[in-house]
Amino acid sequence: MSKSLPYIFVLIAAVLWGTVGTTQTYLSDGIQPITIAMMRSLIGGGVLLIIAIVMKSISFKNWSWKQTFFAALAMALFQPLFFMSVNLTGVAVGTVVTIGSSPIFAGIIEWMYLKRQPGRTWAIATVLSIIGCIMLFMSSGETVIVPAGIACALLAGIAFATYTHVSKFLLEKEAALPAVAMTFTICGLILLLISLFLGVSWITMPANWLPLLVMGVFGTSIAYLLFLTGLKKIASSAAVTLSLGEPLTAALLGVLLIGEHLSVVAWCGVALLLGGILVVTFKRNKQINMIS
């Protein structure tokens, strides 16, 4: 495998995650975000689980249940915490704090538990990307700061960074496809317990089926399969920094497909985000990008 290919896989995954917000605009009003997350997880995990069973690439008896459960729990926590932060403190602040803090927490976890200190390339790329993310989302002038919302956003950032690290341990024992299948099926079942209290009348609306299927297959199955495939070969901190391609994609799709307008400051943010991603992808620093 080319040394750049794992980075490209993770970046493509981030691009696919970035399409989810646009796809959600085609859903009927009244569907709770947690319900959307539940359906994404169940569809995305379920499709791959069926494939894994047909391919006989999964052994339930000898499966790495501990790592899978913690990865699923981290992802199940990430989504509600992120939605709560957005509801409490606004889309701009919630998104910036969650997405911007994830690479920092990933670097800290990697340093503390793997004894692998992130190097200069990671630091430069992360700083560029976080500044770009702030410029992209804050240019609208939305500066509502709610301490509880900030706390939820930081916890969401920790949850995503934790998911990435736990998944890396899981990949040492299991292949990427069944790992995604099991993790997101369990994640979906956890979120299902919450979603049942929010109502299920939306499922009778056929117009919702195609967007949910697209989010499940492309935004979850394929995206996380690519993410974990790339994660096998690169550092967790680098992978989480590359995931900042998600807000970049979402912003560009908003302009191209929904007719949103970006200010000059926001476009500068786009440039910085892209610069940070390119630094991680093409400047190979063995200290942070190669897994011994």
Coordinates of C-alpha atoms in Angstrom, one line a residue:
M1 CA 0.0 0.0 0.0
S2 CA 1.3 3.5 -0.9
K3 CA 2.4 5.5 2.1
S4 CA -0.1 8.3 1.2
L5 CA -3.0 6.0 0.6
P6 CA -4.1 5.6 4.3
Y7 CA -4.2 9.4 4.7
I8 CA -6.3 9.6 1.5
F9 CA -8.7 6.9 2.8
V10 CA -9.2 8.9 6.1
L11 CA -9.7 12.1 4.1
I12 CA -12.3 10.5 1.8
A13 CA -14.1 9.3 5.0
A14 CA -14.2 12.8 6.3
V15 CA -15.6 14.0 3.0
L16 CA -18.4 11.4 3.2
W17 CA -19.2 12.5 6.8
G18 CA -19.4 16.0 5.4
T19 CA -22.2 15.0 3.1
V20 CA -24.5 14.0 6.0
G21 CA -25.6 17.5 6.9
T22 CA -26.7 18.2 3.3
T23 CA -28.5 14.9 3.1
Q24 CA -30.3 15.6 6.3
T25 CA -32.0 18.6 4.7
Y26 CA -34.0 16.2 2.6
L27 CA -35.6 14.6 5.7
S28 CA -39.0 15.5 7.0
D29 CA -39.3 18.0 9.8
G30 CA -39.6 16.6 13.3
I31 CA -37.1 13.8 13.2
Q32 CA -34.9 14.1 16.3
P33 CA -31.1 14.2 15.6
I34 CA -30.5 11.2 18.0
T35 CA -33.0 9.2 15.9
I36 CA -31.1 10.1 12.8
A37 CA -27.9 9.0 14.4
M38 CA -29.5 5.8 15.5
M39 CA -30.8 5.0 12.0
R40 CA -27.4 5.9 10.5
S41 CA -25.7 3.5 12.9
L42 CA -28.2 0.6 12.5
I43 CA -28.2 0.9 8.7
G44 CA -24.5 1.4 8.3
G45 CA -23.6 -1.3 10.8
G46 CA -26.3 -3.7 9.7
V47 CA -25.4 -3.6 6.0
L48 CA -21.8 -4.5 6.8
L49 CA -22.8 -7.1 9.4
I50 CA -24.8 -8.9 6.8
I51 CA -21.8 -8.8 4.4
A52 CA -19.4 -10.0 7.1
I53 CA -21.7 -12.9 8.0
V54 CA -22.1 -13.9 4.3
M55 CA -18.3 -13.6 3.8
K56 CA -17.8 -15.6 7.0
S57 CA -15.3 -13.0 8.1
I58 CA -16.7 -12.7 11.7
S59 CA -16.5 -15.1 14.6
F60 CA -19.0 -14.2 17.3
K61 CA -17.5 -16.7 19.7
N62 CA -14.0 -15.4 19.5
W63 CA -14.8 -11.7 18.9
S64 CA -13.1 -8.9 20.7
W65 CA -16.2 -7.8 22.6
K66 CA -14.5 -5.6 25.1
Q67 CA -12.8 -3.2 22.6
T68 CA -16.0 -3.3 20.4
F69 CA -18.3 -2.3 23.3
F70 CA -16.1 0.6 24.3
A71 CA -15.8 1.8 20.7
A72 CA -19.6 1.6 20.3
L73 CA -20.2 3.3 23.6
A74 CA -17.8 6.1 22.7
M75 CA -19.6 6.7 19.4
A76 CA -23.0 6.4 21.1
L77 CA -21.9 9.1 23.6
F78 CA -20.3 11.3 20.9
Q79 CA -23.5 11.9 18.9
P80 CA -25.9 12.9 21.7
L81 CA -23.3 15.1 23.4
F82 CA -22.6 16.9 20.1
F83 CA -26.3 17.4 19.5
M84 CA -26.7 18.7 23.0
S85 CA -23.9 21.1 22.6
V86 CA -25.3 22.5 19.4
N87 CA -28.8 22.9 21.0
L88 CA -27.3 24.7 24.0
T89 CA -24.7 27.0 22.6
G90 CA -25.5 27.1 18.8
V91 CA -24.2 25.3 15.7
A92 CA -21.1 27.5 15.3
V93 CA -19.7 27.3 18.8
G94 CA -20.8 23.7 19.3
T95 CA -19.2 22.5 16.1
V96 CA -16.0 24.5 16.6
V97 CA -15.4 23.3 20.1
T98 CA -16.3 19.6 19.3
I99 CA -14.4 19.3 16.1
G100 CA -11.5 21.6 17.1
S101 CA -10.9 19.8 20.5
S102 CA -10.9 16.3 19.1
P103 CA -7.4 16.4 17.5
I104 CA -6.0 17.9 20.7
F105 CA -7.6 15.2 22.9
A106 CA -6.4 12.6 20.4
G107 CA -2.8 13.9 20.8
I108 CA -3.1 13.9 24.6
I109 CA -4.4 10.4 24.7
E110 CA -1.8 9.1 22.3
W111 CA 0.9 10.8 24.4
M112 CA -0.4 9.6 27.8
Y113 CA -1.4 6.0 26.9
L114 CA 0.7 5.1 23.9
K115 CA 3.8 7.0 25.1
R116 CA 4.0 8.4 21.5
Q117 CA 4.5 12.2 21.6
P118 CA 2.9 13.9 18.6
G119 CA 5.4 15.9 16.6
R120 CA 5.7 19.2 14.9
T121 CA 3.9 18.2 11.7
W122 CA 0.8 17.2 13.7
A123 CA 1.0 20.4 15.8
I124 CA 1.2 22.7 12.7
A125 CA -1.6 20.9 10.9
T126 CA -3.8 20.9 14.0
V127 CA -3.3 24.6 14.7
L128 CA -4.0 25.5 11.1
S129 CA -7.1 23.4 10.9
I130 CA -8.5 24.6 14.2
I131 CA -8.0 28.3 13.3
G132 CA -9.6 27.6 10.0
C133 CA -12.5 25.8 11.6
I134 CA -13.0 28.8 14.0
M135 CA -12.9 31.3 11.1
L136 CA -15.3 29.2 9.0
F137 CA -18.0 28.8 11.6
M138 CA -17.6 32.0 13.6
S139 CA -17.9 34.4 10.7
S140 CA -21.6 34.5 11.0
G141 CA -21.3 36.4 14.2
E142 CA -23.0 33.7 16.4
T143 CA -21.1 33.9 19.7
V144 CA -23.5 32.4 22.2
I145 CA -21.4 30.9 25.0
V146 CA -23.2 28.6 27.3
P147 CA -20.9 26.8 29.8
A148 CA -23.0 23.6 29.8
G149 CA -22.9 23.6 26.0
I150 CA -19.1 24.0 26.0
A151 CA -18.8 21.2 28.5
C152 CA -20.9 18.9 26.2
A153 CA -18.8 19.8 23.2
L154 CA -15.6 19.1 25.0
L155 CA -16.9 15.7 26.2
A156 CA -18.0 15.0 22.6
G157 CA -14.5 15.8 21.4
I158 CA -13.1 13.4 24.0
A159 CA -15.6 10.7 23.0
F160 CA -14.6 10.9 19.3
A161 CA -10.9 10.8 20.2
T162 CA -11.5 7.8 22.5
Y163 CA -13.4 6.0 19.7
T164 CA -10.5 6.5 17.4
H165 CA -7.9 5.1 19.9
V166 CA -10.1 2.2 21.0
S167 CA -10.8 1.3 17.3
K168 CA -7.0 1.2 16.7
F169 CA -6.6 -1.4 19.4
L170 CA -9.6 -3.3 17.9
L171 CA -8.0 -3.3 14.5
E172 CA -5.0 -5.2 16.0
K173 CA -7.3 -8.2 16.5
E174 CA -10.1 -7.8 13.9
A175 CA -10.4 -6.8 10.2
A176 CA -11.8 -3.3 9.4
L177 CA -15.1 -4.5 7.8
P178 CA -16.4 -6.7 10.7
A179 CA -15.0 -4.1 13.2
V180 CA -17.2 -1.3 11.7
A181 CA -20.1 -3.7 11.4
M182 CA -20.1 -4.8 15.0
T183 CA -19.3 -1.3 16.5
F184 CA -22.1 0.5 14.7
T185 CA -24.7 -2.2 15.1
I186 CA -24.1 -2.1 18.9
C187 CA -24.0 1.7 18.8
G188 CA -27.3 1.8 17.0
L189 CA -28.9 -0.6 19.5
I190 CA -27.7 1.7 22.4
L191 CA -29.2 4.7 20.7
L192 CA -32.4 2.8 19.9
L193 CA -33.2 2.7 23.6
I194 CA -33.2 6.5 23.6
S195 CA -34.9 6.9 20.3
L196 CA -38.0 4.8 21.3
F197 CA -39.0 7.6 23.7
L198 CA -38.9 10.2 21.0
G199 CA -41.5 8.7 18.7
V200 CA -41.2 6.6 15.5
S201 CA -44.0 8.1 13.3
W202 CA -41.4 9.4 10.9
I203 CA -40.7 5.9 9.7
T204 CA -44.0 5.7 7.9
M205 CA -42.9 8.6 5.6
P206 CA -41.4 7.0 2.4
A207 CA -39.6 10.3 1.6
N208 CA -37.3 9.7 4.5
W209 CA -36.1 6.3 3.5
L210 CA -33.7 7.2 0.7
P211 CA -31.9 10.0 2.7
L212 CA -31.5 7.7 5.7
L213 CA -30.2 4.9 3.4
V214 CA -27.7 7.3 1.8
M215 CA -26.5 8.5 5.3
G216 CA -26.3 4.9 6.5
V217 CA -24.4 3.4 3.6
F218 CA -22.2 6.3 2.4
G219 CA -22.0 8.4 5.6
T220 CA -21.4 5.4 7.9
S221 CA -20.7 2.0 6.2
I222 CA -18.3 3.2 3.5
A223 CA -17.0 6.2 5.5
Y224 CA -16.0 4.4 8.6
L225 CA -14.7 1.4 6.7
L226 CA -12.3 3.8 4.9
F227 CA -11.5 5.5 8.2
L228 CA -10.5 2.3 10.0
T229 CA -8.6 1.0 7.0
G230 CA -6.5 4.2 7.0
L231 CA -6.3 4.2 10.8
K232 CA -4.4 0.9 10.6
K233 CA -1.4 2.6 9.1
I234 CA -1.4 6.1 10.6
A235 CA -1.3 7.6 14.1
S236 CA -4.7 8.3 15.8
S237 CA -3.8 11.9 16.2
A238 CA -3.2 12.4 12.5
A239 CA -6.4 10.6 11.6
V240 CA -8.5 12.8 13.9
T241 CA -6.8 15.9 12.4
L242 CA -7.7 14.7 8.9
S243 CA -11.3 14.3 10.1
L244 CA -11.5 18.1 10.0
G245 CA -12.2 17.6 6.3
E246 CA -15.8 17.0 7.4
P247 CA -16.7 20.7 8.2
L248 CA -14.7 21.7 5.1
T249 CA -16.9 19.4 2.9
A250 CA -20.1 20.5 4.7
A251 CA -19.3 24.2 4.1
L252 CA -18.5 23.7 0.4
L253 CA -21.6 21.6 -0.2
G254 CA -23.7 24.2 1.5
V255 CA -22.4 26.8 -1.0
L256 CA -22.7 24.6 -4.1
L257 CA -26.0 22.7 -3.4
I258 CA -28.0 24.7 -0.9
G259 CA -27.0 28.2 -1.9
E260 CA -25.4 29.3 1.3
H261 CA -23.0 32.3 1.3
L262 CA -19.5 32.3 2.8
S263 CA -17.9 35.6 3.9
V264 CA -14.2 36.4 3.1
V265 CA -13.3 35.4 6.6
A266 CA -15.0 32.0 6.1
W267 CA -13.2 31.5 2.8
C268 CA -9.9 32.2 4.6
G269 CA -10.9 29.6 7.1
V270 CA -11.6 27.1 4.3
A271 CA -8.0 27.8 3.0
L272 CA -6.5 27.2 6.4
L273 CA -8.5 24.0 7.0
L274 CA -7.3 22.7 3.6
G275 CA -3.8 23.7 4.4
G276 CA -3.8 21.8 7.6
I277 CA -5.2 18.7 5.9
L278 CA -2.5 18.9 3.2
V279 CA 0.2 19.2 5.8
V280 CA -0.9 15.9 7.5
T281 CA -1.5 14.1 4.2
F282 CA 1.7 14.9 2.2
K283 CA 4.4 15.9 4.8
R284 CA 5.3 12.5 6.2
N285 CA 6.9 12.7 9.6
K286 CA 7.7 9.2 10.8
Q287 CA 7.4 10.3 14.4
I288 CA 3.7 10.9 14.1
N289 CA 2.6 9.2 10.9
M290 CA 4.2 5.8 10.8
I291 CA 3.1 3.1 13.2
S292 CA 6.0 1.0 14.4

